[in-house]
Amino acid sequence: MMPVPIVTVDHRNQITFANARTIELFGYTREQLAGASAEMLFPIRGVGGDHLEVEERGDASQIAGVSTTQVLVARRRDGVGFPAETNTTKYTVHDQVLRIIAISDRSASQEVDRNRKELVHLARVSSLGELAGSLAHELKQPLTAILFNAQAAQKYMESETADKAELRGALEDIVTDNRRASEVIQKIRTLARKGDIELQPLDVGDVVRDIAVLVHSDALTRGVRTRFDISENLAMVWGDRVQLQQVVLNLLLNAFDAVKECAPAERVVETTVREEPDGGVRITVKDNGLGLTVDKMDKIFRAFFTTKLQGLGLGLSISRTIITGHGGRIWAENNNGKGASFHVTLPQGTGLRQGCGPQSP
Ligand SMILES: Nc1ncnc2c1ncn2[C@@H]1O[C@H](COP(=O)(O)OP(=O)(O)OP(=O)(O)O)[C@@H](O)[C@H]1O
Ligand SMILES: [Mg+2]
């Protein structure tokens, strides 16, 4: 009658009872399960590298009634494996240890986790997509310069009076421009990559500088003047570079969108990075756009809230999850004059907590 799959297993690791839900979940008949080894249901090592503990260790009477939870790989009769959480309680009956194992199918929650990661990646790639045109422009400049210098070098080579110094100068410029282009490509690749969270001590100033390079051409194209005021020798923050870059990129693109309707001279976005009195670091992105109405202030951090034709409405929702996952805070306020400011604070050297995906609407 229990609404959860439950099996009991004796001291020899043989199944002594399986309820209807277990039969339904694994696809075996009651007769096939009775007396079978528990390894038939849990043959593969679990997430913690453990098998369902089969051998009794120590004095059973001391551990009676204690329950342990494990995440294991379970296998159905048709051979299909699935993640399962088991909660095992031990009892001693007539000097024999008996385990009651409650099983829950974790396939659905793993799927949710996977989808959440996909969504974070999708939002990041979508922001990069917005930049694609201007990034092509950003790369075109050094490529044009390389071509120009290579042609000049060819000419020097052909002339009778080849000046070695001129030739060296042209080749040095080629190397410098090549580095510049490679740097941009490297930054794009880092942001586009689909990887696991990588925690490391970070200088938040560098994170912001990397994004400044990527948005440079986009700001020019849109006629937005950007100012970056980044303190030197900032305290290190423990974080994931790509995720924090994603947050800064979205704040800047939002600010560029916010000043779109302003007169050209007023399209200004200022970014500051400062150390907080408590040793943490604060990033502020300030625009002088239309600002936020009370109604909007409430909604902007919700998933899928957007006022843009091409927007996913995921940027701020994902940012909040990322920043709270880093032990920090993100909030918005209207400026005294015009526009809005978005603040992000990150604590010095705090570990990352779990769950970096968009919040539910
Ligand atoms: N600086 C800002 N000034 C005014 N409104 C803003 C500002 N930043 C965000 N908003 C509002 O908040 C909404 C949500 O922003 P968010 O970044 O989450 O999504 P989006 O920019 O619409 O789409 P995307 O998923 O591509 O980022 C925006 O559509 C906009 O209406
Ligand atoms: Mg956005």
XYZ file of C-alpha atoms in Angstrom, residues 37-348:
312
model
C 20.147 -10.597 -4.764
C 19.698 -6.850 -4.183
C 22.479 -6.392 -6.745
C 19.964 -7.328 -9.415
C 18.336 -3.935 -8.755
C 21.523 -1.968 -7.934
C 24.379 -3.505 -9.930
C 26.343 -0.369 -10.708
C 28.380 1.858 -8.470
C 26.564 4.929 -7.206
C 27.529 8.568 -7.352
C 29.629 8.276 -4.209
C 31.368 5.202 -5.667
C 29.417 2.912 -3.313
C 27.488 -0.229 -3.935
C 24.401 -0.666 -1.883
C 26.118 -1.767 1.292
C 25.620 -5.518 1.433
C 27.992 -6.803 4.057
C 27.214 -6.214 7.673
C 29.987 -4.442 9.462
C 30.349 -3.992 13.195
C 27.784 -4.744 15.834
C 24.304 -4.720 14.299
C 22.582 -3.806 17.541
C 24.467 -0.535 17.679
C 23.337 0.584 14.263
C 19.744 -0.632 14.403
C 17.268 2.011 13.272
C 19.911 4.254 11.679
C 19.087 5.235 8.131
C 21.515 6.111 5.356
C 20.864 7.781 2.035
C 22.778 6.967 -1.139
C 22.453 7.891 -4.783
C 22.980 4.754 -6.836
C 22.482 3.577 -10.372
C 19.533 1.199 -10.450
C 18.674 -1.162 -13.291
C 15.262 -2.166 -14.577
C 14.416 -5.620 -15.881
C 14.770 -4.362 -19.468
C 18.384 -3.409 -18.679
C 17.822 0.342 -18.629
C 19.731 2.082 -15.834
C 18.448 5.112 -13.922
C 19.626 7.221 -10.975
C 17.923 6.262 -7.734
C 18.109 7.579 -4.223
C 17.900 4.881 -1.606
C 17.098 5.401 2.012
C 18.108 2.334 3.987
C 17.066 1.661 7.556
C 18.573 -1.243 9.460
C 16.731 -3.325 12.014
C 17.742 -6.354 13.993
C 15.093 -9.087 14.041
C 15.931 -12.337 15.871
C 19.621 -11.427 15.778
C 19.483 -11.015 12.000
C 19.996 -7.674 10.339
C 17.194 -6.626 8.044
C 17.263 -3.594 5.778
C 14.232 -1.685 4.659
C 15.105 0.256 1.537
C 12.889 3.058 0.236
C 13.737 3.911 -3.376
C 13.048 7.088 -5.287
C 13.576 7.486 -9.004
C 15.816 10.528 -9.560
C 15.679 10.552 -13.392
C 13.342 13.537 -13.442
C 15.428 15.738 -11.128
C 18.620 14.908 -13.057
C 16.828 15.917 -16.240
C 15.829 19.236 -14.624
C 19.472 19.840 -13.616
C 20.645 19.117 -17.158
C 17.995 21.393 -18.659
C 18.956 24.188 -16.271
C 22.609 23.980 -17.344
C 21.560 23.951 -21.000
C 19.460 27.063 -20.432
C 22.336 28.977 -18.804
C 24.536 28.057 -21.763
C 21.826 28.977 -24.250
C 21.394 32.425 -22.667
C 25.166 32.999 -22.813
C 25.452 31.953 -26.444
C 22.421 34.090 -27.264
C 24.170 37.158 -25.763
C 27.253 36.328 -27.813
C 25.015 36.027 -30.867
C 23.854 39.608 -30.279
C 27.507 40.633 -30.438
C 28.352 38.595 -33.529
C 28.177 41.471 -36.017
C 30.321 43.826 -33.961
C 32.800 41.068 -33.081
C 33.308 40.418 -36.774
C 34.146 44.099 -37.054
C 36.490 43.877 -34.051
C 38.374 41.068 -35.827
C 38.382 42.755 -39.195
C 40.611 45.583 -37.975
C 43.661 43.496 -37.023
C 43.126 41.235 -40.040
C 43.164 44.230 -42.376
C 46.318 45.538 -40.674
C 47.976 42.111 -41.002
C 47.190 42.027 -44.726
C 48.520 45.548 -45.166
C 51.783 44.800 -43.335
C 52.268 41.463 -45.122
C 51.881 43.197 -48.503
C 54.347 45.881 -47.408
C 56.829 43.168 -46.336
C 56.471 41.487 -49.750
C 57.297 44.782 -51.422
C 60.399 45.314 -49.254
C 61.598 41.828 -50.159
C 61.257 42.531 -53.882
C 63.050 45.870 -53.813
C 66.820 45.982 -54.347
C 67.390 48.186 -51.338
C 65.387 46.158 -48.804
C 65.555 47.914 -45.455
C 65.844 45.274 -42.765
C 64.556 47.600 -40.022
C 61.390 48.403 -42.024
C 60.856 44.720 -42.696
C 61.296 43.871 -39.018
C 58.819 46.633 -38.096
C 56.169 45.258 -40.477
C 56.625 41.711 -39.147
C 56.414 42.903 -35.535
C 53.118 44.670 -36.332
C 51.818 41.458 -37.893
C 52.641 39.561 -34.695
C 50.968 42.218 -32.494
C 47.791 42.319 -34.594
C 47.666 38.555 -34.724
C 47.846 38.451 -30.923
C 45.042 40.996 -30.680
C 42.778 38.957 -32.948
C 43.639 35.711 -31.147
C 42.830 37.323 -27.817
C 39.343 38.270 -28.998
C 38.781 34.779 -30.416
C 40.015 33.228 -27.178
C 37.587 35.355 -25.152
C 34.692 34.343 -27.401
C 35.645 30.678 -27.115
C 35.868 30.876 -23.339
C 32.390 32.365 -23.109
C 30.871 29.996 -25.646
C 32.284 26.864 -24.083
C 29.951 24.492 -22.365
C 31.784 23.370 -19.321
C 31.337 22.504 -15.714
C 31.678 25.143 -13.044
C 35.358 25.828 -12.406
C 36.077 27.593 -9.172
C 39.223 29.638 -8.884
C 40.466 32.769 -7.156
C 39.550 35.630 -9.482
C 40.323 39.298 -9.876
C 36.860 40.659 -10.698
C 38.585 43.566 -12.456
C 39.974 41.105 -15.035
C 36.544 39.545 -15.516
C 35.114 42.994 -16.327
C 38.094 43.917 -18.552
C 37.593 40.730 -20.622
C 33.981 41.666 -21.274
C 34.967 45.275 -21.990
C 37.061 43.970 -24.927
C 34.130 41.964 -26.259
C 31.540 44.767 -26.074
C 33.882 47.502 -27.348
C 32.734 47.371 -30.976
C 29.087 46.853 -30.078
C 29.154 50.042 -27.997
C 30.771 51.925 -30.901
C 28.186 50.669 -33.364
C 25.339 51.720 -31.075
C 26.920 55.072 -30.336
C 27.241 54.301 -26.620
C 30.151 55.787 -24.685
C 31.452 53.318 -22.126
C 33.611 54.139 -19.120
C 35.336 51.515 -17.051
C 36.694 52.549 -13.694
C 38.326 49.509 -12.128
C 40.276 49.677 -8.867
C 43.721 48.084 -8.832
C 44.700 45.340 -6.381
C 41.184 44.173 -5.679
C 40.606 41.403 -3.168
C 40.419 38.000 -4.827
C 37.003 36.446 -5.140
C 36.398 32.721 -5.305
C 34.326 32.123 -8.416
C 33.688 30.782 -11.891
C 35.154 33.105 -14.526
C 32.692 32.252 -17.299
C 29.620 32.590 -15.104
C 30.715 35.964 -13.748
C 31.544 37.111 -17.286
C 28.027 36.080 -18.288
C 26.568 38.312 -15.548
C 28.678 41.345 -16.547
C 27.934 40.831 -20.252
C 24.187 40.799 -19.630
C 24.328 43.901 -17.421
C 26.247 45.797 -20.095
C 24.015 44.686 -22.970
C 20.928 45.603 -20.891
C 22.429 49.034 -20.206
C 23.217 49.535 -23.925
C 19.573 48.654 -24.705
C 18.370 51.024 -21.968
C 20.124 54.068 -23.457
C 18.991 53.287 -26.995
C 16.301 55.998 -27.016
C 18.568 58.676 -25.491
C 20.051 61.511 -27.521
C 23.440 60.360 -28.897
C 25.413 62.571 -26.481
C 23.584 61.046 -23.499
C 24.214 57.417 -24.322
C 26.665 56.766 -21.515
C 27.237 53.577 -19.542
C 29.623 53.611 -16.600
C 31.012 50.517 -14.977
C 32.877 50.664 -11.685
C 34.573 47.890 -9.775
C 35.423 48.712 -6.169
C 36.453 46.932 -3.046
C 33.799 46.970 -0.313
C 34.645 47.942 3.267
C 34.128 44.287 4.310
C 36.734 43.079 1.794
C 34.245 41.956 -0.851
C 34.012 43.428 -4.340
C 31.205 45.467 -5.906
C 30.485 45.845 -9.617
C 28.127 48.674 -10.595
C 26.777 49.202 -14.101
C 25.093 52.589 -14.381
C 23.149 53.847 -17.376
C 21.163 56.994 -18.010
C 18.302 55.376 -19.848
C 14.649 55.367 -18.874
C 15.118 53.681 -15.518
C 12.768 51.168 -13.932
C 9.121 51.692 -13.025
C 7.992 50.268 -9.654
C 6.139 47.556 -11.510
C 9.229 46.562 -13.501
C 11.513 46.629 -10.481
C 9.441 43.725 -9.143
C 9.592 41.630 -12.268
C 12.972 42.051 -13.924
C 14.674 39.226 -12.030
C 11.947 36.732 -12.915
C 12.697 34.142 -15.587
C 11.257 34.946 -19.016
C 10.317 38.545 -18.150
C 11.374 40.693 -21.088
C 10.269 43.895 -22.777
C 12.497 43.248 -25.785
C 11.451 41.783 -29.100
C 14.554 39.587 -29.305
C 14.974 39.044 -25.555
C 14.804 35.708 -23.797
C 14.156 37.366 -20.447
C 16.695 35.076 -18.849
C 19.676 37.375 -18.347
C 18.852 38.792 -14.920
C 17.194 35.650 -13.605
C 20.282 33.594 -14.447
C 22.520 36.362 -13.087
C 20.739 36.314 -9.747
C 21.128 32.542 -9.480
C 24.807 32.784 -10.394
C 25.512 35.592 -7.934
C 23.621 34.058 -5.010
C 25.418 30.810 -5.833
C 28.647 32.745 -5.283
C 27.381 33.969 -1.912
C 26.794 37.485 -3.304
C 23.897 39.813 -4.055
C 22.524 41.521 -7.181
C 19.970 44.330 -7.169
C 18.775 47.305 -9.163
C 17.942 50.871 -8.217
C 16.974 54.001 -10.057
C 19.568 56.747 -10.178
C 18.882 60.126 -8.605
C 18.905 61.740 -11.992
C 18.155 59.474 -14.933
C 18.432 55.770 -15.600
C 19.190 52.765 -13.447
C 22.162 51.173 -11.717
C 22.689 47.474 -11.252
C 24.908 46.400 -8.373
C 26.609 43.073 -7.800
C 28.486 42.325 -4.605
C 30.707 39.298 -4.187
C 32.211 38.226 -0.896
C 35.941 37.751 -0.558
